[in-house]
Amino acid sequence: MATVMEFTSPADEFPLGTVFENLPEVTVELERLIPHESLIIPYFWVRGAAPEHIEAAFEPHAGVVNIELIDNVENEYLMRAEWEGEYFGVLNALASAEVAVLTGIGTKDGWHFEVRGESRKKISEFRSICQAHDISIEITAVHELLPVQGDTYELTDAQREALVLAFERGYFDTPRETSLEELADELGITQQSLSSRLKRGHRRLIAGALVSE
């Protein structure tokens, strides 16, 4: 059964984490990962800094080939990074185990990843690869994808819990009766983690209920 795992990693463990040394207020969110011959090219969004400061803030890091600004939407900036295949980090470990990245969000306090493997074996393989290459991760949650309403769509336990709590507390009402911060405190997680769970939960609900295969 498909399994979702959440884990954290120190800010400087991931190559893009060098930005937090110069711009500690920014947030970095991975957009998508594209394997390309010997390179892994991650697209990511940067929030919380002026564009003229962003590129210079990403100091050289082992394995990084290039970082460039691609586009911007309001105060969010889409960037692309390339690094050599010889550098083996968390993204390489995920690719080797065939585990997909659902979300990857970084701040000065560290990185939070949500990933999905087609089975628990794939998740275990990823953990073993990290241990073999001394890649520092801390697993915070593991969920099996559960069918909802006759296999129409799938939610993790964490996503279902977040969606139900948000509904019960009036987060989806107009005006809202609670905030993201209050919900995150009640669940004992960060606002970024809660936002990710709500977003992924919404996506699966819409895909299952409104979009046909």
XYZ file of N, CA, C and O in Angstrom:
852
model
N 0.844 -1.197 0.000
C 0.000 0.000 0.000
C 0.876 1.244 0.000
O 1.914 1.283 0.657
N 0.453 2.246 -0.763
C 1.221 3.494 -0.819
C 1.336 4.108 0.567
O 0.390 4.095 1.350
N 2.516 4.647 0.852
C 2.809 5.175 2.182
C 3.406 6.571 2.078
O 4.256 6.830 1.227
N 2.937 7.464 2.935
C 3.449 8.834 3.000
C 4.275 8.983 4.274
O 3.859 8.550 5.356
N 5.451 9.576 4.141
C 6.315 9.824 5.286
C 6.651 11.307 5.363
O 6.860 11.952 4.342
N 6.679 11.834 6.571
C 7.132 13.196 6.807
C 8.436 13.140 7.593
O 8.577 12.329 8.515
N 9.389 13.977 7.200
C 10.651 14.020 7.931
C 11.230 15.423 7.884
O 10.876 16.233 7.025
N 12.105 15.698 8.817
C 12.783 16.985 8.864
C 14.272 16.780 8.674
O 14.800 15.675 8.850
N 14.944 17.867 8.299
C 16.379 17.842 8.070
C 16.945 19.208 8.441
O 16.257 20.225 8.277
N 18.162 19.283 8.971
C 18.751 20.579 9.320
C 18.822 21.513 8.124
O 18.960 21.063 6.979
N 18.738 22.809 8.377
C 18.721 23.801 7.291
C 19.935 23.677 6.393
O 19.830 23.781 5.163
N 21.117 23.447 6.969
C 22.334 23.412 6.164
C 22.621 22.038 5.566
O 23.595 21.854 4.846
N 21.758 21.043 5.839
C 21.947 19.713 5.268
C 21.600 19.710 3.785
O 22.198 18.979 2.994
N 20.665 20.546 3.397
C 20.197 20.629 2.018
C 20.925 21.776 1.333
O 21.047 22.862 1.904
N 21.421 21.591 0.105
C 22.220 22.637 -0.553
C 21.568 24.011 -0.585
O 22.244 25.020 -0.431
N 20.266 24.086 -0.789
C 19.600 25.384 -0.861
C 19.542 26.080 0.494
O 19.192 27.255 0.573
N 19.895 25.377 1.552
C 19.841 25.952 2.888
C 20.855 27.048 3.150
O 20.753 27.754 4.153
N 21.815 27.234 2.250
C 22.796 28.299 2.461
C 22.152 29.682 2.424
O 22.705 30.638 2.961
N 20.967 29.793 1.810
C 20.306 31.096 1.717
C 19.922 31.637 3.083
O 19.875 32.850 3.298
N 19.654 30.749 4.042
C 19.176 31.196 5.344
C 20.258 31.899 6.161
O 19.952 32.636 7.094
N 21.520 31.677 5.804
C 22.600 32.355 6.508
C 22.597 33.843 6.192
O 22.931 34.669 7.049
N 22.230 34.197 4.969
C 22.219 35.597 4.551
C 20.834 36.232 4.616
O 20.716 37.443 4.814
N 19.799 35.411 4.424
C 18.423 35.909 4.463
C 17.608 35.019 5.396
O 16.836 34.157 4.954
N 17.750 35.196 6.703
C 17.116 34.276 7.659
C 15.593 34.318 7.666
O 14.968 33.409 8.218
N 14.981 35.337 7.059
C 13.523 35.446 7.096
C 12.835 34.765 5.911
O 11.600 34.715 5.866
N 13.594 34.280 4.939
C 12.957 33.729 3.746
C 12.424 32.320 3.991
O 12.849 31.607 4.908
N 11.494 31.931 3.130
C 10.975 30.566 3.082
C 11.222 30.025 1.678
O 10.997 30.730 0.688
N 11.707 28.800 1.594
C 11.959 28.151 0.317
C 11.040 26.944 0.205
O 10.954 26.127 1.123
N 10.319 26.848 -0.914
C 9.418 25.714 -1.127
C 9.717 25.081 -2.474
O 9.661 25.744 -3.510
N 10.021 23.782 -2.468
C 10.306 23.073 -3.711
C 9.048 23.004 -4.559
O 7.963 22.733 -4.069
N 9.215 23.230 -5.844
C 8.098 23.194 -6.783
C 8.016 21.839 -7.470
O 6.999 21.190 -7.492
N 9.102 21.397 -8.069
C 9.125 20.097 -8.724
C 10.566 19.682 -8.947
O 11.469 20.504 -8.932
N 10.770 18.377 -9.154
C 12.108 17.833 -9.350
C 12.155 17.134 -10.695
O 11.286 16.334 -11.026
N 13.179 17.438 -11.483
C 13.304 16.860 -12.815
C 14.647 16.148 -12.936
O 15.686 16.796 -13.019
N 14.675 14.807 -12.945
C 15.944 14.110 -13.211
C 16.374 14.385 -14.646
O 15.581 14.252 -15.570
N 17.619 14.772 -14.855
C 18.097 15.116 -16.193
C 19.548 14.668 -16.329
O 20.458 15.333 -15.866
N 19.732 13.499 -16.958
C 21.055 12.921 -17.135
C 21.791 12.890 -15.797
O 21.364 12.238 -14.861
N 22.905 13.609 -15.662
C 23.684 13.561 -14.430
C 23.247 14.620 -13.427
O 23.820 14.729 -12.350
N 22.214 15.417 -13.777
C 21.780 16.498 -12.902
C 20.376 16.255 -12.363
O 19.550 15.632 -13.019
N 20.130 16.736 -11.163
C 18.780 16.832 -10.636
C 18.471 18.312 -10.558
O 19.193 19.070 -9.915
N 17.414 18.744 -11.252
C 17.125 20.175 -11.352
C 15.875 20.498 -10.545
O 14.767 20.236 -10.994
N 16.017 21.026 -9.355
C 14.826 21.383 -8.598
C 14.383 22.823 -8.879
O 15.187 23.745 -8.919
N 13.095 22.975 -9.110
C 12.506 24.302 -9.193
C 11.938 24.629 -7.819
O 11.355 23.759 -7.167
N 12.119 25.851 -7.376
C 11.666 26.197 -6.036
C 11.257 27.661 -5.965
O 11.704 28.492 -6.757
N 10.368 27.955 -5.002
C 9.894 29.310 -4.773
C 10.583 29.898 -3.560
O 10.818 29.193 -2.572
N 10.908 31.180 -3.624
C 11.499 31.891 -2.497
C 10.564 33.036 -2.118
O 10.130 33.803 -2.980
N 10.255 33.131 -0.837
C 9.386 34.188 -0.339
C 10.085 34.922 0.803
O 10.826 34.319 1.574
N 9.834 36.230 0.894
C 10.332 36.977 2.040
C 11.598 37.761 1.801
O 12.271 38.150 2.758
N 11.941 38.018 0.526
C 13.145 38.801 0.223
C 12.970 39.502 -1.117
O 12.178 39.080 -1.961
N 13.722 40.585 -1.298
C 13.703 41.312 -2.564
C 14.475 40.526 -3.617
O 15.471 39.864 -3.309
N 14.042 40.593 -4.893
C 14.670 39.767 -5.934
C 16.147 40.054 -6.123
O 16.926 39.156 -6.433
N 16.566 41.310 -5.943
C 17.981 41.640 -6.161
C 18.894 41.019 -5.108
O 20.108 40.968 -5.269
N 18.301 40.547 -3.998
C 19.100 39.955 -2.928
C 19.139 38.431 -2.994
O 20.007 37.805 -2.388
N 18.187 37.844 -3.719
C 18.000 36.407 -3.617
C 19.148 35.612 -4.242
O 19.755 34.756 -3.587
N 19.460 35.885 -5.502
C 20.484 35.080 -6.182
C 21.829 35.150 -5.470
O 22.516 34.140 -5.319
N 22.192 36.336 -5.006
C 23.478 36.495 -4.326
C 23.500 35.795 -2.975
O 24.567 35.447 -2.463
N 22.307 35.556 -2.400
C 22.243 34.956 -1.067
C 22.543 33.468 -1.079
O 22.913 32.898 -0.060
N 22.388 32.813 -2.232
C 22.676 31.388 -2.331
C 24.173 31.202 -2.549
O 24.672 31.227 -3.666
N 24.890 31.022 -1.453
C 26.340 30.881 -1.541
C 26.701 29.512 -2.122
O 25.900 28.577 -2.087
N 27.914 29.381 -2.664
C 28.337 28.090 -3.221
C 28.219 26.966 -2.196
O 28.511 27.147 -1.023
N 27.758 25.836 -2.647
C 27.599 24.671 -1.785
C 28.093 23.460 -2.562
O 27.997 23.426 -3.794
N 28.594 22.478 -1.856
C 29.100 21.272 -2.511
C 28.062 20.695 -3.460
O 26.932 20.426 -3.066
N 28.441 20.523 -4.728
C 27.565 19.920 -5.712
C 26.731 20.883 -6.509
O 26.194 20.517 -7.554
N 26.559 22.129 -6.045
C 25.704 23.079 -6.750
C 26.412 23.589 -7.999
O 27.560 24.016 -7.949
N 25.707 23.546 -9.133
C 26.263 24.018 -10.389
C 25.832 25.445 -10.675
O 26.642 26.302 -11.010
N 24.533 25.699 -10.518
C 24.017 27.012 -10.888
C 22.665 27.245 -10.243
O 21.898 26.304 -10.037
N 22.374 28.510 -9.903
C 21.067 28.913 -9.399
C 20.670 30.181 -10.139
O 21.453 31.121 -10.224
N 19.457 30.191 -10.701
C 19.027 31.355 -11.459
C 17.551 31.660 -11.224
O 16.754 30.768 -10.933
N 17.211 32.932 -11.340
C 15.837 33.396 -11.216
C 15.102 33.147 -12.524
O 15.566 33.534 -13.591
N 13.930 32.487 -12.456
C 13.169 32.123 -13.642
C 11.965 33.037 -13.841
O 11.707 33.530 -14.937
N 11.210 33.282 -12.778
C 9.975 34.047 -12.907
C 9.576 34.555 -11.527
O 10.164 34.171 -10.512
N 8.592 35.433 -11.494
C 8.067 35.901 -10.210
C 6.576 36.139 -10.327
O 6.059 36.486 -11.387
N 5.886 35.910 -9.212
C 4.456 36.155 -9.088
C 4.249 36.941 -7.808
O 4.447 36.414 -6.704
N 3.894 38.220 -7.967
C 3.767 39.121 -6.822
C 5.083 39.112 -6.045
O 6.110 39.473 -6.559
N 5.062 38.642 -4.796
C 6.277 38.667 -3.982
C 6.913 37.282 -3.825
O 7.640 37.033 -2.866
N 6.632 36.393 -4.773
C 7.219 35.061 -4.760
C 8.067 34.887 -6.017
O 7.658 35.287 -7.104
N 9.224 34.254 -5.861
C 10.180 34.176 -6.959
C 10.523 32.722 -7.262
O 10.969 31.974 -6.388
N 10.285 32.334 -8.517
C 10.577 30.976 -8.951
C 12.023 30.901 -9.414
O 12.461 31.691 -10.250
N 12.767 29.930 -8.877
C 14.179 29.777 -9.205
C 14.462 28.334 -9.591
O 13.672 27.428 -9.311
N 15.604 28.152 -10.232
C 16.023 26.814 -10.635
C 17.459 26.588 -10.186
O 18.316 27.456 -10.360
N 17.701 25.423 -9.620
C 19.053 25.068 -9.190
C 19.481 23.783 -9.883
O 18.669 22.888 -10.122
N 20.756 23.704 -10.195
C 21.315 22.496 -10.801
C 22.537 22.066 -9.989
O 23.333 22.901 -9.576
N 22.654 20.782 -9.752
C 23.906 20.305 -9.164
C 24.279 18.943 -9.716
O 23.460 18.211 -10.237
N 25.560 18.651 -9.625
C 26.135 17.472 -10.254
C 25.671 16.191 -9.579
O 25.417 16.155 -8.385
N 25.596 15.153 -10.402
C 25.178 13.869 -9.875
C 26.161 13.263 -8.900
O 25.800 12.370 -8.125
N 27.414 13.718 -8.913
C 28.413 13.174 -7.997
C 28.100 13.544 -6.547
O 28.501 12.841 -5.625
N 27.401 14.681 -6.368
C 26.998 15.058 -5.013
C 25.776 14.225 -4.629
O 24.776 14.202 -5.325
N 25.863 13.505 -3.506
C 24.775 12.624 -3.095
C 24.122 13.188 -1.842
O 24.724 13.224 -0.776
N 22.896 13.658 -2.002
C 22.149 14.233 -0.885
C 20.766 13.624 -0.784
O 20.481 12.570 -1.359
N 19.879 14.308 -0.063
C 18.557 13.754 0.214
C 17.748 13.545 -1.068
O 17.021 12.548 -1.194
N 17.880 14.442 -2.061
C 17.135 14.263 -3.306
C 17.608 13.035 -4.066
O 16.817 12.323 -4.673
N 18.908 12.807 -4.047
C 19.447 11.615 -4.705
C 18.948 10.345 -4.019
O 18.643 9.351 -4.669
N 18.885 10.395 -2.685
C 18.398 9.237 -1.934
C 16.937 8.951 -2.276
O 16.538 7.790 -2.442
N 16.137 10.008 -2.392
C 14.727 9.842 -2.763
C 14.598 9.252 -4.160
O 13.796 8.348 -4.401
N 15.401 9.773 -5.106
C 15.346 9.276 -6.478
C 15.791 7.816 -6.549
O 15.191 7.008 -7.266
N 16.826 7.469 -5.796
C 17.338 6.098 -5.812
C 16.301 5.103 -5.298
O 16.204 3.978 -5.783
N 15.508 5.543 -4.308
C 14.487 4.664 -3.722
C 13.150 4.763 -4.452
O 12.197 4.091 -4.070
N 13.097 5.610 -5.481
C 11.859 5.842 -6.232
C 10.742 6.323 -5.323
O 9.601 5.856 -5.375
N 11.097 7.288 -4.469
C 10.138 7.916 -3.563
C 9.884 9.339 -4.056
O 10.826 10.092 -4.316
N 8.626 9.702 -4.214
C 8.249 11.002 -4.780
C 8.156 12.067 -3.701
O 7.689 11.814 -2.590
N 8.590 13.274 -4.042
C 8.471 14.410 -3.135
C 7.101 15.060 -3.322
O 6.755 15.487 -4.421
N 6.328 15.134 -2.250
C 5.043 15.832 -2.288
C 5.224 17.297 -1.926
O 4.722 18.178 -2.612
N 5.945 17.550 -0.842
C 6.271 18.924 -0.461
C 7.660 18.952 0.169
O 8.105 17.979 0.782
N 8.320 20.075 0.005
C 9.604 20.316 0.648
C 9.692 21.791 0.974
O 9.751 22.620 0.069
N 9.646 22.135 2.252
C 9.623 23.529 2.688
C 10.782 23.764 3.646
O 10.971 23.008 4.606
N 11.551 24.837 3.377
C 12.706 25.140 4.220
C 12.643 26.531 4.813
O 12.204 27.479 4.162
N 13.079 26.643 6.066
C 13.271 27.919 6.744
C 14.590 27.832 7.490
O 15.261 26.785 7.480
N 14.949 28.902 8.191
C 16.195 28.893 8.959
C 16.185 27.825 10.055
O 17.244 27.422 10.565
N 14.989 27.356 10.415
C 14.875 26.345 11.467
C 15.011 24.919 10.937
O 15.099 23.974 11.727
N 15.024 24.762 9.611
C 15.194 23.435 9.041
C 14.238 23.171 7.896
O 13.445 24.028 7.500
N 14.332 21.952 7.360
C 13.504 21.539 6.223
C 12.459 20.550 6.671
O 12.718 19.684 7.520
N 11.267 20.665 6.078
C 10.202 19.693 6.311
C 9.801 19.097 4.974
O 9.433 19.825 4.046
N 9.902 17.773 4.862
C 9.546 17.074 3.633
C 8.361 16.147 3.874
O 8.238 15.525 4.942
N 7.517 16.055 2.868
C 6.467 15.039 2.816
C 6.681 14.263 1.530
O 6.709 14.845 0.444
N 6.874 12.953 1.642
C 7.209 12.132 0.484
C 6.284 10.921 0.428
O 5.669 10.538 1.431
N 6.199 10.316 -0.758
C 5.312 9.161 -0.928
C 6.044 8.031 -1.629
O 6.679 8.231 -2.667
N 5.954 6.855 -1.048
C 6.472 5.647 -1.675
C 5.328 4.734 -2.051
O 4.280 4.747 -1.395
N 5.499 3.938 -3.086
C 4.435 3.029 -3.506
C 4.209 1.900 -2.514
O 3.206 1.195 -2.580
N 5.147 1.751 -1.577
C 5.003 0.730 -0.536
C 5.885 1.128 0.645
O 6.749 2.006 0.527
N 5.670 0.484 1.767
C 6.536 0.734 2.926
C 7.969 0.303 2.645
O 8.910 0.852 3.212
N 8.126 -0.673 1.766
C 9.470 -1.131 1.408
C 10.271 -0.001 0.787
O 11.469 0.148 1.057
N 9.642 0.817 -0.065
C 10.323 1.939 -0.692
C 10.749 2.971 0.353
O 11.840 3.547 0.283
N 9.888 3.214 1.335
C 10.218 4.152 2.406
C 11.395 3.630 3.224
O 12.320 4.375 3.567
N 11.371 2.335 3.522
C 12.477 1.725 4.270
C 13.779 1.783 3.473
O 14.858 2.008 4.037
N 13.669 1.608 2.168
C 14.854 1.687 1.317
C 15.449 3.090 1.356
O 16.671 3.260 1.427
N 14.587 4.101 1.304
C 15.063 5.478 1.401
C 15.781 5.720 2.721
O 16.864 6.330 2.754
N 15.224 5.254 3.811
C 15.869 5.422 5.123
C 17.240 4.751 5.149
O 18.202 5.310 5.684
N 17.321 3.564 4.574
C 18.599 2.838 4.558
C 19.647 3.581 3.735
O 20.823 3.644 4.118
N 19.227 4.153 2.606
C 20.156 4.915 1.769
C 20.669 6.134 2.514
O 21.866 6.463 2.463
N 19.782 6.816 3.243
C 20.204 7.984 4.027
C 21.232 7.585 5.084
O 22.242 8.269 5.277
N 20.984 6.468 5.759
C 21.918 6.009 6.783
C 23.269 5.653 6.171
O 24.322 5.982 6.730
N 23.250 5.014 5.013
C 24.499 4.601 4.370
C 25.332 5.784 3.924
O 26.564 5.692 3.850
N 24.691 6.916 3.620
C 25.410 8.099 3.139
C 25.475 9.207 4.182
O 25.819 10.347 3.863
N 25.160 8.867 5.442
C 25.228 9.837 6.544
C 24.398 11.093 6.260
O 24.823 12.218 6.544
N 23.222 10.910 5.682
C 22.297 12.018 5.429
C 21.389 12.161 6.644
O 20.672 11.218 7.003
N 21.416 13.313 7.265
C 20.691 13.520 8.517
C 19.216 13.810 8.269
O 18.869 14.822 7.662
N 18.335 12.904 8.703
C 16.900 13.138 8.654
C 16.282 12.673 9.973
O 16.828 11.800 10.647
N 15.149 13.256 10.328
C 14.394 12.826 11.502
C 12.952 12.587 11.072
O 12.247 13.507 10.659
N 12.524 11.351 11.144
C 11.174 10.992 10.719
C 10.170 11.448 11.769
O 10.321 11.158 12.960
N 9.148 12.175 11.330
C 8.145 12.706 12.258
C 6.789 12.021 12.122
O 5.988 12.076 13.053
N 6.510 11.404 10.983
C 5.221 10.729 10.802
C 5.298 9.797 9.610
O 6.005 10.065 8.640
N 4.558 8.687 9.699
C 4.413 7.749 8.593
C 2.942 7.370 8.517
O 2.342 6.972 9.510
N 2.339 7.524 7.331
C 0.919 7.232 7.156
C 0.734 6.357 5.923
O 1.374 6.578 4.894
N -0.167 5.394 6.027
C -0.595 4.679 4.837
C -1.765 5.428 4.223
O -2.607 5.976 4.937
N -1.809 5.486 2.888
C -2.921 6.142 2.210
C -4.180 5.309 2.392
O -4.194 4.111 2.098
N -5.218 5.953 2.882
C -6.454 5.255 3.192
C -7.548 5.617 2.207
O -7.733 6.792 1.878
N -8.323 4.633 1.726
C -9.435 4.945 0.827
C -10.555 5.637 1.581
O -10.805 5.347 2.743
N -11.212 6.577 0.902
C -12.335 7.302 1.486
C -13.517 7.206 0.531
O -13.365 7.377 -0.679
N -14.692 6.886 1.063
C -15.914 6.814 0.270
C -15.751 5.891 -0.935
O -15.788 6.301 -2.094
N -15.531 4.628 -0.644
C -15.516 3.638 -1.708
C -14.390 3.790 -2.704
O -14.585 3.625 -3.903
N -13.200 4.122 -2.219
C -12.014 4.230 -3.064
C -12.095 5.358 -4.082
O -11.383 5.358 -5.078
N -12.956 6.351 -3.869
C -13.057 7.459 -4.806
C -11.803 8.310 -4.772
O -11.351 8.818 -5.792
N -11.227 8.489 -3.593
C -9.994 9.237 -3.473
C -9.295 8.802 -2.202
O -9.862 8.066 -1.402
N -8.060 9.237 -2.025
C -7.254 8.778 -0.896
C -6.740 9.964 -0.093
O -6.309 10.967 -0.659
N -6.779 9.808 1.218
C -6.227 10.798 2.128
C -5.359 10.080 3.149
O -5.626 8.940 3.519
N -4.318 10.749 3.630
C -3.578 10.209 4.749
C -4.351 10.504 6.027
O -5.243 11.369 6.058
N -4.014 9.799 7.093
C -4.636 10.080 8.391
C -4.445 11.537 8.774
O -5.363 12.188 9.284
N -3.236 12.055 8.545
C -2.913 13.428 8.940
C -3.725 14.435 8.129
O -4.201 15.445 8.671
N -3.891 14.169 6.843
C -4.667 15.084 6.000
C -6.132 15.082 6.406
O -6.773 16.128 6.492
N -6.673 13.902 6.661
C -8.074 13.819 7.080
C -8.273 14.538 8.402
O -9.240 15.290 8.574
N -7.362 14.317 9.356
C -7.462 14.975 10.662
C -7.436 16.490 10.512
O -8.233 17.207 11.140
N -6.529 16.991 9.664
C -6.401 18.440 9.485
C -7.651 19.022 8.832
O -8.158 20.076 9.250
N -8.161 18.366 7.809
C -9.339 18.860 7.107
C -10.574 18.859 8.004
O -11.349 19.826 8.023
N -10.757 17.795 8.759
C -11.929 17.697 9.637
C -11.856 18.741 10.743
O -12.847 19.421 11.051
N -10.673 18.903 11.344
C -10.528 19.896 12.408
C -10.775 21.305 11.877
O -11.465 22.113 12.514
N -10.212 21.607 10.688
C -10.405 22.930 10.098
C -11.883 23.191 9.828
O -12.386 24.304 10.053
N -12.587 22.165 9.373
C -14.023 22.311 9.110
C -14.794 22.535 10.410
O -15.646 23.429 10.507
N -14.478 21.718 11.418
C -15.204 21.818 12.686
C -14.949 23.142 13.403
O -15.829 23.666 14.087
N -13.770 23.707 13.246
C -13.428 24.951 13.935
C -13.844 26.195 13.132
O -13.642 27.308 13.575
N -14.404 25.987 11.944
C -14.884 27.117 11.163
C -13.829 27.803 10.322
O -14.001 28.955 9.915
N -12.745 27.089 10.002
C -11.689 27.692 9.196
C -12.164 28.002 7.780
O -11.695 28.950 7.146
N -13.097 27.213 7.279
C -13.587 27.400 5.918
C -14.812 28.312 5.848
O -15.352 28.544 4.769
N -15.263 28.797 7.006
C -16.414 29.694 7.032
C -16.016 31.098 6.585
O -14.827 31.452 6.549
N -17.008 31.908 6.241
C -16.785 33.310 5.894
C -17.666 34.192 6.780
O -18.886 34.110 6.687
N -17.061 34.987 7.677
C -15.620 35.082 7.937
C -15.122 33.864 8.722
O -15.910 33.156 9.345
N -13.825 33.645 8.689
C -13.234 32.515 9.387
C -13.380 32.671 10.893
O -13.240 33.766 11.428
N -13.634 31.545 11.563
C -13.789 31.554 13.005
C -12.518 31.137 13.725
O -12.459 31.154 14.955
N -11.505 30.749 12.983
C -10.220 30.385 13.564
C -9.134 30.680 12.546
O -9.408 30.983 11.390
N -7.891 30.595 12.973
C -6.763 30.892 12.089
C -5.907 29.645 11.877
O -6.007 28.659 12.623
N -5.040 29.718 10.882
C -4.108 28.630 10.623
C -3.195 28.416 11.823
O -2.864 27.283 12.182
N -2.793 29.505 12.450
C -1.913 29.413 13.617
C -2.587 28.666 14.763
O -1.970 27.803 15.410
N -3.856 28.965 15.019
C -4.574 28.301 16.106
C -4.760 26.812 15.828
O -4.620 25.970 16.725
N -5.081 26.475 14.587
C -5.241 25.069 14.224
C -3.918 24.313 14.350
O -3.883 23.180 14.834
N -2.833 24.938 13.887
C -1.515 24.302 13.963
C -1.123 24.056 15.416
O -0.581 22.994 15.758
N -1.410 25.023 16.296
C -1.105 24.852 17.725
C -1.898 23.691 18.313
O -1.376 22.909 19.122
N -3.154 23.568 17.907
C -3.993 22.485 18.437
C -3.491 21.120 17.993
O -3.557 20.140 18.741
N -2.962 21.055 16.774
C -2.434 19.792 16.255
C -0.993 19.532 16.677
O -0.477 18.438 16.494
N -0.337 20.575 17.194
C 1.053 20.423 17.617
C 2.029 20.359 16.467
O 3.069 19.679 16.558
N 1.713 21.063 15.366
C 2.597 21.094 14.202
C 2.805 22.542 13.779
O 2.164 23.456 14.302
N 3.696 22.768 12.829
C 3.945 24.118 12.352
C 2.840 24.548 11.388
O 2.134 23.718 10.814
N 2.713 25.864 11.190
C 1.736 26.376 10.232
C 2.056 25.881 8.826
O 1.148 25.604 8.034
N 3.333 25.791 8.496
C 3.724 25.321 7.165
C 3.304 23.874 6.946
O 2.819 23.513 5.873
N 3.468 23.033 7.972
C 3.055 21.632 7.848
C 1.547 21.525 7.689
O 1.047 20.748 6.867
N 0.805 22.319 8.472
C -0.649 22.295 8.374
C -1.109 22.778 7.002
O -1.992 22.187 6.381
N -0.505 23.864 6.515
C -0.858 24.380 5.194
C -0.629 23.327 4.125
O -1.445 23.155 3.210
N 0.487 22.594 4.239
C 0.797 21.542 3.270
C -0.245 20.426 3.332
O -0.711 19.940 2.296
N -0.652 20.029 4.545
C -1.638 18.953 4.673
C -2.987 19.368 4.097
O -3.655 18.581 3.416
N -3.405 20.597 4.360
C -4.671 21.075 3.819
C -4.628 21.139 2.297
O -5.569 20.743 1.615
N -3.505 21.633 1.764
C -3.376 21.759 0.308
C -3.398 20.394 -0.362
O -4.100 20.199 -1.367
N -2.639 19.444 0.176
C -2.603 18.119 -0.423
C -3.945 17.416 -0.251
O -4.405 16.690 -1.138
N -4.585 17.612 0.889
C -5.892 17.020 1.109
C -6.918 17.557 0.130
O -7.714 16.796 -0.442
N -6.912 18.875 -0.076
C -7.823 19.481 -1.050
C -7.590 18.895 -2.437
O -8.540 18.607 -3.181
N -6.328 18.745 -2.801
C -6.000 18.237 -4.139
C -6.568 16.833 -4.338
O -7.151 16.532 -5.386
N -6.405 15.975 -3.331
C -6.901 14.609 -3.471
C -8.421 14.558 -3.481
O -9.025 13.757 -4.201
N -9.051 15.414 -2.664
C -10.511 15.453 -2.662
C -11.054 15.907 -4.010
O -12.004 15.334 -4.548
N -10.456 16.939 -4.565
C -10.915 17.465 -5.860
C -10.667 16.442 -6.965
O -11.519 16.205 -7.821
N -9.473 15.829 -6.940
C -9.138 14.840 -7.970
C -10.107 13.664 -7.939
O -10.529 13.147 -8.975
N -10.485 13.243 -6.722
C -11.366 12.086 -6.594
C -12.820 12.420 -6.848
O -13.561 11.610 -7.416
N -13.271 13.614 -6.432
C -14.692 13.943 -6.501
C -15.102 14.660 -7.773
O -16.237 14.528 -8.232
N -14.178 15.442 -8.366
C -14.573 16.315 -9.469
C -13.880 16.016 -10.785
O -14.357 16.439 -11.838
N -12.754 15.339 -10.754
C -11.979 15.104 -11.977
C -11.998 13.617 -12.315
O -11.580 12.794 -11.506
N -12.460 13.292 -13.480
C -12.513 11.880 -13.885
C -11.180 11.482 -14.490
O -10.443 12.309 -15.023
N -10.853 10.207 -14.423
C -9.619 9.715 -15.007
C -9.670 9.775 -16.526
O -8.639 9.916 -17.159
